[in-house]
Coordinates of C-alpha atoms in Angstrom, one line a residue:
M1 CA 59.2 -11.2 61.2
P2 CA 59.0 -10.4 65.1
E3 CA 55.7 -9.5 67.1
G4 CA 56.2 -6.3 69.2
S5 CA 54.8 -5.6 71.8
G6 CA 51.8 -4.7 70.7
K7 CA 51.6 -2.6 73.7
G8 CA 48.9 0.3 73.5
L9 CA 46.8 -1.2 70.5
G10 CA 43.7 -1.6 73.3
P11 CA 41.7 -4.5 73.0
G12 CA 42.5 -7.5 70.6
G13 CA 45.1 -6.4 69.4
P14 CA 48.2 -7.6 68.6
G15 CA 50.6 -8.4 72.5
E16 CA 47.3 -8.1 74.5
K17 CA 47.4 -11.6 77.0
A18 CA 44.8 -13.7 76.4
A19 CA 43.0 -14.0 80.3
G20 CA 40.6 -16.4 81.9
N21 CA 37.5 -15.3 83.8
G22 CA 38.3 -12.8 86.3
G23 CA 41.6 -12.0 84.2
S24 CA 43.1 -14.9 84.7
G25 CA 45.0 -17.8 82.5
N26 CA 46.9 -20.8 82.8
G27 CA 49.3 -19.4 81.1
N28 CA 49.6 -20.8 77.0
G29 CA 46.6 -18.3 76.5
R30 CA 44.3 -21.0 76.5
R31 CA 40.7 -20.5 78.6
K32 CA 40.4 -21.7 82.2
I33 CA 36.8 -21.9 83.3
H34 CA 35.8 -22.8 86.6
P35 CA 34.0 -25.9 87.0
G36 CA 31.4 -23.1 89.1
S37 CA 30.3 -21.4 86.3
G38 CA 27.4 -20.9 84.6
R39 CA 23.2 -20.9 86.8
R40 CA 22.8 -24.1 87.1
K41 CA 25.4 -25.9 88.8
T42 CA 25.0 -29.1 87.8
P43 CA 22.7 -29.1 84.6
K44 CA 21.1 -32.6 83.5
E45 CA 22.3 -32.2 79.9
P46 CA 24.7 -29.9 78.3
R47 CA 23.6 -25.7 76.0
G48 CA 23.7 -25.4 72.6
R49 CA 26.8 -26.6 71.3
V50 CA 28.7 -28.9 72.5
L51 CA 32.6 -28.6 71.9
E52 CA 34.1 -31.4 70.5
P53 CA 37.4 -32.5 72.2
E54 CA 38.7 -33.7 68.8
A55 CA 37.3 -30.1 67.0
L56 CA 39.9 -28.2 69.1
E57 CA 42.8 -30.8 69.1
E58 CA 42.2 -29.7 65.4
V59 CA 42.1 -26.0 65.8
Q60 CA 45.3 -26.4 68.2
A61 CA 47.2 -27.8 66.6
L62 CA 46.7 -26.2 62.7
L63 CA 47.3 -23.1 65.3
G64 CA 50.4 -24.2 66.6
E65 CA 52.4 -21.6 68.6
R66 CA 50.4 -18.9 66.6
P67 CA 49.4 -16.5 69.3
R68 CA 45.3 -16.6 70.6
Q69 CA 44.0 -13.3 69.5
A70 CA 40.9 -12.3 68.3
D71 CA 42.0 -10.0 65.6
R72 CA 43.6 -12.6 63.8
L73 CA 40.2 -14.5 63.6
I74 CA 40.0 -13.6 59.6
E75 CA 43.9 -14.8 59.6
Y76 CA 42.8 -18.6 61.0
L77 CA 39.2 -19.5 59.5
H78 CA 41.8 -18.9 56.1
L79 CA 43.9 -21.8 57.0
L80 CA 40.5 -23.7 58.6
Q81 CA 39.4 -23.7 54.9
D82 CA 42.9 -23.7 53.2
T83 CA 43.5 -27.5 55.2
Y84 CA 39.9 -28.5 55.2
K85 CA 38.7 -26.5 52.0
C86 CA 35.7 -25.1 54.1
L87 CA 34.9 -24.0 57.2
H88 CA 32.8 -27.3 59.8
A89 CA 30.5 -25.9 62.7
R90 CA 32.9 -28.1 65.2
H91 CA 36.1 -26.6 64.0
L92 CA 34.5 -22.6 64.2
Q93 CA 33.0 -23.7 67.2
A94 CA 36.7 -24.5 69.1
L95 CA 38.7 -21.5 67.1
G96 CA 35.9 -19.3 69.0
E97 CA 36.6 -21.5 72.1
E98 CA 40.9 -21.3 71.0
L99 CA 40.2 -17.0 70.7
R100 CA 37.8 -16.3 73.5
L101 CA 35.1 -15.4 70.9
P102 CA 31.5 -16.4 71.6
M103 CA 30.4 -19.2 68.7
A104 CA 28.0 -16.4 67.6
A105 CA 31.1 -14.0 67.4
V106 CA 32.9 -16.1 65.0
Y107 CA 29.6 -17.4 62.8
E108 CA 28.7 -13.8 62.0
V109 CA 32.4 -12.8 60.7
A110 CA 33.1 -16.5 58.8
S111 CA 29.8 -15.8 56.7
F112 CA 30.2 -11.9 55.9
Y113 CA 33.1 -12.4 53.7
A114 CA 32.4 -14.2 50.5
H115 CA 35.4 -16.4 50.8
F116 CA 34.4 -18.4 53.2
D117 CA 32.4 -21.2 52.3
I118 CA 30.6 -22.5 56.1
V119 CA 28.8 -26.3 56.8
L120 CA 26.6 -26.5 59.4
D121 CA 25.9 -29.8 60.7
G122 CA 24.4 -32.6 58.7
E123 CA 25.2 -30.4 55.5
A124 CA 27.7 -32.5 52.7
P125 CA 31.0 -30.1 52.2
P126 CA 31.2 -28.4 48.5
P127 CA 33.5 -30.1 46.5
P128 CA 37.6 -29.8 46.1
L129 CA 37.6 -28.0 43.6
T130 CA 35.4 -24.8 42.6
V131 CA 36.0 -22.9 39.6
R132 CA 34.2 -19.3 40.1
V133 CA 34.2 -17.0 36.8
C134 CA 34.7 -13.0 36.8
D135 CA 31.2 -10.9 36.5
S136 CA 32.2 -7.6 36.6
L137 CA 31.1 -5.6 33.4
T138 CA 34.2 -6.2 31.4
C139 CA 34.4 -10.3 32.1
E140 CA 30.3 -10.1 30.6
M141 CA 30.8 -7.6 27.7
M142 CA 33.3 -10.4 27.1
G143 CA 31.0 -13.5 27.0
A144 CA 31.6 -14.0 31.3
A145 CA 27.7 -15.2 31.1
E146 CA 28.1 -18.0 27.8
L147 CA 31.0 -19.3 29.2
R148 CA 29.2 -19.7 33.5
E149 CA 25.8 -21.2 31.1
A150 CA 28.5 -23.5 29.1
L151 CA 30.5 -25.2 32.8
P152 CA 28.8 -27.0 34.6
A153 CA 27.8 -30.1 31.4
A154 CA 31.6 -29.5 30.0
L155 CA 33.4 -29.6 33.2
G156 CA 30.9 -32.4 35.2
G157 CA 27.9 -32.4 38.1
A158 CA 31.4 -33.2 40.4
M159 CA 33.0 -29.8 40.0
R160 CA 30.9 -26.5 41.4
V161 CA 31.0 -23.3 39.5
L162 CA 30.0 -20.5 41.5
R163 CA 29.4 -16.4 40.4
A164 CA 32.6 -14.3 41.3
P165 CA 32.9 -9.9 41.3
C166 CA 35.6 -8.6 39.5
M167 CA 38.8 -10.5 40.0
G168 CA 41.5 -7.6 39.6
R169 CA 42.0 -8.6 35.6
C170 CA 39.9 -7.1 33.5
D171 CA 43.0 -6.9 31.1
A172 CA 42.4 -10.7 30.1
A173 CA 38.5 -10.8 30.8
P174 CA 37.0 -12.9 30.8
T175 CA 38.1 -14.5 33.8
A176 CA 37.9 -17.5 35.9
E177 CA 39.7 -18.7 39.0
I178 CA 40.5 -22.5 40.2
G179 CA 41.7 -22.5 43.9
H180 CA 43.9 -20.2 43.6
R181 CA 44.8 -20.1 40.0
H182 CA 43.4 -18.3 38.0
V183 CA 42.7 -18.3 34.5
D184 CA 43.1 -14.8 31.2
K185 CA 41.0 -14.9 28.7
A186 CA 39.1 -17.4 30.1
T187 CA 37.5 -20.3 27.5
V188 CA 35.5 -23.5 28.3
G189 CA 38.5 -26.0 26.9
R190 CA 41.2 -23.4 28.5
I191 CA 39.5 -23.9 32.0
A192 CA 39.1 -27.3 31.3
E193 CA 42.7 -27.9 30.4
A194 CA 43.7 -26.0 34.4
V195 CA 41.4 -28.2 36.4
Q196 CA 42.6 -31.2 34.9
A197 CA 46.3 -29.5 35.8
A198 CA 44.6 -29.2 39.4
V199 CA 43.8 -32.7 40.1
R200 CA 46.9 -33.7 38.3
E201 CA 48.8 -32.1 40.8
G202 CA 46.4 -32.1 43.6
A203 CA 47.2 -28.3 44.1
T204 CA 45.8 -25.2 42.5
H205 CA 49.3 -22.6 43.9
P206 CA 49.4 -19.6 41.6
L207 CA 51.2 -19.2 38.6
M208 CA 53.5 -17.0 40.4
P209 CA 54.8 -13.2 38.0
E210 CA 58.4 -12.1 36.9
Y211 CA 59.2 -9.7 39.4
E212 CA 62.2 -7.5 40.6
A213 CA 63.6 -9.1 43.5
L214 CA 66.1 -7.5 46.9
Q215 CA 68.7 -8.1 46.0
T216 CA 67.7 -7.1 41.8
Y217 CA 65.7 -3.7 43.2
R218 CA 68.6 -3.2 45.8
A219 CA 71.1 -3.1 43.1
A220 CA 69.5 0.1 41.1
G221 CA 69.8 2.5 44.6
G222 CA 67.6 1.1 46.1
Y223 CA 66.5 1.2 49.8
A224 CA 69.4 3.4 49.3
L225 CA 67.0 6.7 50.7
L226 CA 65.8 4.8 52.6
E227 CA 68.7 4.0 53.9
A228 CA 70.1 7.7 54.5
C229 CA 66.2 9.5 55.8
R230 CA 67.2 6.7 58.8
A231 CA 71.0 7.7 58.5
G232 CA 69.6 11.4 59.2
A233 CA 70.7 12.7 56.0
R234 CA 66.7 13.6 55.0
S235 CA 64.3 15.4 58.1
T236 CA 60.8 14.2 58.5
A237 CA 59.6 18.5 58.1
E238 CA 61.7 18.2 54.3
I239 CA 60.0 14.5 53.6
F240 CA 56.2 16.2 54.2
D241 CA 57.6 19.6 52.1
L242 CA 58.1 17.1 48.9
L243 CA 55.7 15.4 49.4
S244 CA 53.5 18.5 49.9
D245 CA 55.0 20.6 46.3
S246 CA 54.7 17.5 43.8
G247 CA 50.9 17.6 44.7
L248 CA 50.8 13.5 45.5
R249 CA 47.4 12.6 46.4
G250 CA 45.1 9.7 47.9
L251 CA 45.2 7.6 44.0
G252 CA 43.0 5.2 46.2
G253 CA 39.7 6.9 44.8
A254 CA 39.5 9.7 48.2
G255 CA 42.9 12.0 46.6
F256 CA 43.1 13.1 49.5
P257 CA 46.6 15.8 49.9
A258 CA 49.9 12.8 51.0
G259 CA 52.2 15.6 52.7
Q260 CA 48.4 16.9 54.9
K261 CA 48.0 13.4 55.9
W262 CA 51.9 12.8 56.4
R263 CA 51.9 15.7 58.9
L264 CA 48.4 15.3 60.4
V265 CA 49.0 11.7 61.6
A266 CA 52.3 12.4 63.0
R267 CA 51.3 15.3 64.9
E268 CA 48.6 12.7 66.7
P269 CA 50.3 10.5 70.0
A270 CA 52.4 7.6 69.3
P271 CA 51.6 4.6 69.7
R272 CA 51.0 5.3 65.5
L273 CA 50.4 2.4 62.5
L274 CA 50.1 2.4 59.1
A275 CA 46.9 0.4 57.1
V276 CA 47.5 -0.2 53.4
N277 CA 45.0 -0.9 51.6
A278 CA 45.6 -3.3 49.1
D279 CA 41.9 -4.5 49.0
E280 CA 41.6 -2.3 45.2
G281 CA 37.9 -4.9 44.9
E282 CA 36.6 -1.0 42.6
P283 CA 35.2 -3.6 38.8
G284 CA 37.5 -2.3 35.9
T285 CA 41.2 -1.6 38.8
F286 CA 43.8 -3.6 38.4
K287 CA 46.8 -0.6 38.9
D288 CA 48.4 -2.3 42.4
R289 CA 48.7 -5.6 40.4
Y290 CA 50.1 -4.6 38.4
Y291 CA 52.9 -2.7 40.4
L292 CA 53.3 -5.7 42.8
E293 CA 53.2 -8.4 40.6
R294 CA 56.8 -6.0 38.6
S295 CA 57.9 -3.8 41.0
P296 CA 57.0 -4.7 45.1
H297 CA 60.0 -3.5 46.3
R298 CA 59.2 0.0 44.9
F299 CA 56.6 0.0 47.2
L300 CA 58.1 -1.5 49.7
E301 CA 60.6 1.7 50.4
G302 CA 58.0 4.1 49.8
M303 CA 55.9 2.5 53.0
L304 CA 59.0 1.7 54.7
I305 CA 60.3 6.2 54.3
A306 CA 56.5 7.0 55.8
A307 CA 56.9 4.2 59.0
W308 CA 59.8 6.5 59.6
A309 CA 59.0 10.8 58.7
V310 CA 55.8 9.9 60.3
G311 CA 56.5 7.8 62.9
I312 CA 55.5 4.3 63.4
D313 CA 56.4 1.0 63.7
R314 CA 54.0 -1.1 63.2
I315 CA 52.7 -2.2 59.6
Y316 CA 49.2 -3.8 59.0
I317 CA 49.4 -4.5 55.2
Y318 CA 45.3 -5.8 54.3
L319 CA 45.5 -7.5 50.3
R320 CA 42.1 -8.4 48.6
D321 CA 41.9 -12.2 48.3
E322 CA 42.7 -13.0 44.7
Y323 CA 45.5 -12.1 44.5
P324 CA 47.3 -15.3 46.1
A325 CA 51.1 -15.0 43.5
I326 CA 51.1 -11.3 44.9
R327 CA 50.6 -12.6 48.6
Q328 CA 52.9 -15.8 48.3
V329 CA 55.5 -12.3 46.5
L330 CA 54.6 -10.2 49.4
R331 CA 56.0 -12.9 51.5
N332 CA 58.9 -14.5 50.2
E333 CA 60.2 -10.1 50.2
L334 CA 59.5 -9.5 53.8
T335 CA 61.0 -11.7 55.0
R336 CA 64.3 -11.0 52.8
L337 CA 63.7 -7.9 54.2
Q338 CA 64.3 -8.9 57.6
D339 CA 67.2 -10.9 57.4
A340 CA 68.7 -7.6 55.5
G341 CA 67.9 -5.5 58.2
L342 CA 65.5 -3.4 57.0
L343 CA 63.2 -3.6 58.4
A344 CA 65.1 -2.2 61.3
G345 CA 62.8 -3.1 64.1
L346 CA 59.9 -2.6 62.3
T347 CA 57.0 -5.3 62.9
V348 CA 54.8 -5.7 59.3
E349 CA 51.6 -7.7 59.0
L350 CA 50.9 -8.8 55.7
R351 CA 46.8 -9.7 56.4
R352 CA 44.2 -11.6 53.6
G353 CA 41.0 -10.2 52.4
A354 CA 38.1 -12.8 52.2
G355 CA 36.3 -10.9 49.4
A356 CA 34.2 -8.4 50.5
Y357 CA 34.3 -5.1 48.1
I358 CA 33.4 -3.0 50.8
C359 CA 36.6 -3.3 52.7
G360 CA 38.4 -1.6 49.9
E361 CA 36.6 1.8 51.8
E362 CA 39.4 2.6 54.9
S363 CA 37.3 2.8 58.2
A364 CA 36.1 -0.8 57.0
M365 CA 39.2 -2.5 56.2
L366 CA 39.9 -1.3 60.0
E367 CA 37.5 -3.2 61.2
S368 CA 38.1 -6.3 58.8
I369 CA 42.2 -6.2 60.3
E370 CA 40.0 -6.3 63.9
G371 CA 39.4 -9.6 62.9
R372 CA 35.3 -8.8 62.8
R373 CA 32.7 -8.0 59.9
G374 CA 33.7 -5.3 57.4
Y375 CA 31.0 -2.5 58.4
P376 CA 32.2 1.5 57.7
R377 CA 32.4 2.8 60.9
H378 CA 30.7 6.8 60.9
K379 CA 33.4 9.8 60.9
P380 CA 34.7 11.8 62.7
P381 CA 36.9 10.1 64.6
Y382 CA 38.7 10.1 61.3
P383 CA 41.3 7.4 61.5
S384 CA 43.9 9.5 61.7
Q385 CA 42.7 10.2 65.0
V386 CA 41.1 7.0 66.1
G387 CA 41.8 4.8 63.4
L388 CA 43.8 1.0 64.2
F389 CA 42.8 -1.0 67.6
G390 CA 42.1 3.4 68.7
R391 CA 45.1 4.4 67.3
P392 CA 45.8 7.0 64.8
T393 CA 46.1 5.1 62.0
L394 CA 47.7 6.4 58.9
T395 CA 46.3 4.4 55.8
H396 CA 47.1 4.6 52.1
N397 CA 46.7 2.5 49.2
V398 CA 49.8 0.9 47.3
E399 CA 49.9 3.6 44.1
T400 CA 50.6 6.0 46.5
L401 CA 53.3 4.9 48.3
Y402 CA 55.4 3.6 45.1
W403 CA 55.7 7.5 43.9
V404 CA 57.3 8.3 47.0
R405 CA 60.4 7.7 46.2
D406 CA 61.0 9.1 42.9
I407 CA 59.2 11.8 44.1
I408 CA 62.1 12.6 47.4
E409 CA 64.4 11.7 45.1
K410 CA 63.7 13.6 41.7
G411 CA 62.2 16.4 43.6
P412 CA 58.6 17.5 43.9
T413 CA 58.8 19.6 40.6
W414 CA 59.4 16.8 38.4
F415 CA 56.6 14.9 39.1
A416 CA 54.4 17.6 39.2
R417 CA 55.4 18.6 36.7
Q418 CA 54.4 15.5 34.1
G419 CA 50.8 16.4 33.4
R420 CA 48.0 18.4 30.8
Q421 CA 45.6 21.0 31.4
G422 CA 47.0 23.2 34.5
R423 CA 46.6 19.4 35.5
K424 CA 50.0 18.1 38.2
G425 CA 51.4 14.5 38.1
L426 CA 51.0 11.0 37.0
R427 CA 48.4 8.9 36.6
S428 CA 47.7 5.5 36.8
F429 CA 44.5 4.4 34.2
S430 CA 43.6 0.5 34.5
V431 CA 41.8 1.0 31.4
S432 CA 39.3 -2.6 29.8
G433 CA 36.7 -3.0 27.1
R434 CA 36.4 -2.0 23.8
V435 CA 39.7 -1.0 23.2
R436 CA 42.2 -2.5 21.0
E437 CA 45.5 -3.0 24.0
P438 CA 44.0 -3.3 27.5
G439 CA 46.6 -2.4 30.8
V440 CA 47.7 -0.1 32.8
K441 CA 48.4 3.3 30.7
L442 CA 50.5 5.5 32.9
T443 CA 49.9 8.8 31.6
P444 CA 50.4 12.6 32.4
A445 CA 47.1 14.1 34.9
G446 CA 44.3 15.4 33.3
V447 CA 44.4 12.4 30.5
T448 CA 41.1 12.7 27.7
A449 CA 39.2 9.8 27.8
R450 CA 39.8 9.9 23.8
E451 CA 43.4 10.4 24.2
L452 CA 44.0 8.1 26.6
I453 CA 41.9 5.6 23.5
E454 CA 44.0 7.1 21.3
E455 CA 47.7 7.5 22.1
Y456 CA 47.2 4.5 24.8
C457 CA 45.9 2.4 23.4
G458 CA 45.7 1.7 20.4
G459 CA 41.8 2.8 19.1
M460 CA 39.5 0.7 19.5
A461 CA 39.3 -3.0 19.1
E462 CA 38.1 -3.8 15.2
G463 CA 34.6 -3.7 14.8
H464 CA 33.3 -0.7 17.3
V465 CA 32.9 2.1 17.8
F466 CA 33.5 4.5 21.0
K467 CA 29.9 4.9 22.6
A468 CA 30.9 5.6 26.2
Y469 CA 33.1 5.1 29.3
L470 CA 33.2 4.5 33.1
P471 CA 35.5 7.4 33.7
G472 CA 36.2 6.1 37.5
G473 CA 35.4 2.0 37.8
A474 CA 31.4 1.0 38.2
S475 CA 31.0 4.1 41.2
G476 CA 32.3 6.7 39.0
G477 CA 29.5 7.2 36.4
I478 CA 28.8 6.4 32.8
L479 CA 29.9 9.6 29.9
P480 CA 28.9 10.0 27.0
A481 CA 31.9 10.0 23.4
S482 CA 30.6 13.3 23.2
M483 CA 32.1 14.4 26.7
A484 CA 35.1 12.5 25.8
D485 CA 37.2 16.0 26.4
I486 CA 37.3 16.4 29.8
P487 CA 40.7 16.1 31.8
L488 CA 40.8 12.8 33.4
D489 CA 41.6 13.8 36.9
F490 CA 40.3 15.1 41.0
G491 CA 37.4 17.9 40.9
T492 CA 37.1 17.4 37.2
L493 CA 34.1 15.6 36.6
E494 CA 32.1 16.4 40.0
E495 CA 30.3 18.6 37.9
H496 CA 29.3 16.1 35.4
G497 CA 27.5 13.3 38.3
C498 CA 30.7 10.9 38.0
F499 CA 34.2 10.3 40.2
I500 CA 38.1 9.8 38.6
G501 CA 38.0 6.8 41.6
S502 CA 40.5 4.9 40.9
A503 CA 40.7 5.7 37.5
A504 CA 39.8 3.2 36.3
V505 CA 38.2 3.2 33.2
V506 CA 36.8 0.5 31.2
V507 CA 34.9 1.7 27.9
L508 CA 31.8 0.8 25.7
S509 CA 31.1 1.2 22.3
Q510 CA 28.0 0.5 20.4
Q511 CA 27.4 -3.2 20.7
D512 CA 27.3 -1.7 24.9
D513 CA 23.1 -2.3 25.8
M514 CA 23.4 0.6 27.9
K515 CA 21.0 -0.5 30.6
R516 CA 22.6 -3.6 30.6
V517 CA 25.7 -2.3 31.8
A518 CA 23.8 0.0 34.7
L519 CA 21.7 -2.9 35.8
N520 CA 25.6 -5.0 36.0
L521 CA 27.1 -2.5 38.2
M522 CA 23.8 -2.3 40.4
R523 CA 24.2 -5.9 40.7
F524 CA 27.4 -5.8 41.7
F525 CA 26.7 -3.7 44.2
E526 CA 23.1 -5.3 45.4
S527 CA 25.5 -8.0 46.5
E528 CA 28.9 -6.0 48.0
S529 CA 26.4 -4.2 50.2
C530 CA 27.2 -5.0 53.5
G531 CA 24.7 -5.1 54.7
Q532 CA 24.8 -2.5 57.8
C533 CA 23.0 0.1 56.5
T534 CA 18.7 0.7 55.6
P535 CA 18.6 2.8 52.5
C536 CA 21.8 1.1 51.1
R537 CA 20.4 -3.0 51.5
V538 CA 17.5 -2.7 50.9
G539 CA 17.6 0.7 48.3
T540 CA 19.8 -1.9 45.5
E541 CA 18.5 -4.6 46.2
K542 CA 14.3 -2.3 45.2
T543 CA 17.1 -1.1 42.7
V544 CA 17.8 -4.1 41.1
K545 CA 14.8 -5.6 40.8
L546 CA 13.3 -1.8 39.1
M547 CA 16.1 -2.0 36.9
E548 CA 15.0 -6.1 35.7
R549 CA 12.0 -4.8 34.2
A550 CA 11.4 -4.2 30.7
H551 CA 10.7 -0.6 31.0
W552 CA 12.2 1.4 33.8
D553 CA 9.3 3.4 36.4
L554 CA 12.4 6.5 36.4
G555 CA 10.3 8.6 38.9
L556 CA 10.5 5.2 41.6
L557 CA 14.2 4.7 40.5
E558 CA 15.1 8.7 41.2
E559 CA 13.5 8.6 44.7
L560 CA 15.6 5.0 46.0
A561 CA 18.4 6.5 44.0
E562 CA 18.0 10.4 46.2
T563 CA 17.4 8.2 49.2
M564 CA 20.4 6.3 48.8
R565 CA 22.7 8.8 48.0
D566 CA 21.8 11.1 50.9
A567 CA 20.6 8.3 54.0
S568 CA 23.6 6.2 53.4
I569 CA 26.8 5.5 56.0
C570 CA 29.3 5.2 53.1
G571 CA 30.2 6.1 49.7
L572 CA 29.1 2.5 48.8
G573 CA 25.5 3.3 48.7
Q574 CA 26.4 7.3 48.4
A575 CA 28.2 6.0 45.3
A576 CA 25.6 2.9 44.0
P577 CA 23.0 4.9 41.6
N578 CA 25.8 7.0 39.9
P579 CA 25.2 4.6 36.9
L580 CA 22.0 4.3 37.4
L581 CA 21.6 7.7 36.6
S582 CA 23.9 8.6 34.3
V583 CA 22.2 6.6 31.9
V584 CA 19.2 8.2 32.4
K585 CA 20.7 11.7 32.0
H586 CA 22.8 10.5 29.1
F587 CA 21.0 7.9 27.2
P588 CA 17.9 7.9 26.8
E589 CA 17.7 6.1 23.5
D590 CA 18.7 3.3 25.0
L591 CA 15.7 3.3 27.9
E592 CA 13.4 3.6 24.9
A593 CA 14.8 0.6 22.8

């Protein structure tokens, strides 16, 4: 894919020329150090770490002709990690030298993300293979904790076994990952077989899904709509009206009207950018993975139509690192789109996350794309005004863009009339837990949890009685089965202290201890807090310690919850108390057990 000029994208953005001290460079983007620079002209010995020439040569060879841009720091950290199976301190310093970043800046980014293994001087590197076992709520319900405890003895001491947050495969729980290959419905035996295969093959490449490739998609009429839009058969005003009339809202969790968002960004001065949030880290959520593994071009066409309508010439797709197979799918298909001339001058960059749930928050995602820690930004200004590289930015999740083509081709009435109980549109629910048939369920908006279980999931799993459910993943709260007839949609759950969020429904039964459920979720928030604000960083940690006690101090827990809700910068800290408060409110009998 060609690189655009990136003019006007701000400091560190694509297209910025590398410069040396005072703006001078050596022509190849590498900094020249004036021999007389520094406080001491003739130091007796160098200060701090000495740059190792061999390490610099290794980093330069690895980067090759790639641009030396600071916003690509995380991409280049991945290159180092994939090549050397860890991040050596000498390589971090050399990478900083190449990108004109101080060692401290490189280290703070590398240490922020869970998937980077930093090896300092004198430390032993990690084993060649690491087994990660998901400890999300659904995987724990299915025996992940016991599996993780049994693995070290079964695999031998040379293998590293780590816990990992949700991998987006809750319909196949418990899940483990060996390198870049997943093991679904994992057992000790299956993991051992996968490890042996990885050692035998010398790699752990992901297993590729069977998906609809470009040729097949185009044969069925794909990209005809995009070409018609570019040819002038459709106007941007018409597209905005169609989206607004359909009732399509952001399906990543916030639920902001899509047509209104497109209009807002289109009114801002160019250049404008599009950032696609494919991070999908909410525990229990896997719908974006489902669609990308089957029909990536329906999403890609919606993305390109959005770029045309809003006047965008550069797109960033931020994909979570737990989806290595999809990363390869998108690479393949974007190359085919380029070869077919369907990108039409657009630059599309695929950026790789590195294991940080917080980057699902749109402003934290923008920070990560810019090569920094995923710290949420204060709002306003909003990304539609000041977003990626300081430019107006349209942000969307995968599923929202997935529906664009159908809505325009079939008309807004087709989409709007799909709902039940006065709601509009379709909803893709990621359903896991104690149901007979977990998976992604496409339903009318406004379906209830009871209808979802009985009509779409084949009822409860054998031996399980419906007790409770999470209507919106870890942050969406917990409701009892007695409240399973509430329409699941935006605006219907808030009065009960819950929300639909990304539509991740985890179903619980009489075999689940609600105190353990809430503790599992709070541990997740403690682990994934970015640490930027004290209420969230300290609040989640202290709450976990209080919830680990046999008897909960409800007064203190509720005080902590109120502080986190009122004072946290972003939605993570604000929503973290929801499971705790739901259990206190709806399941007092479990607190006394």
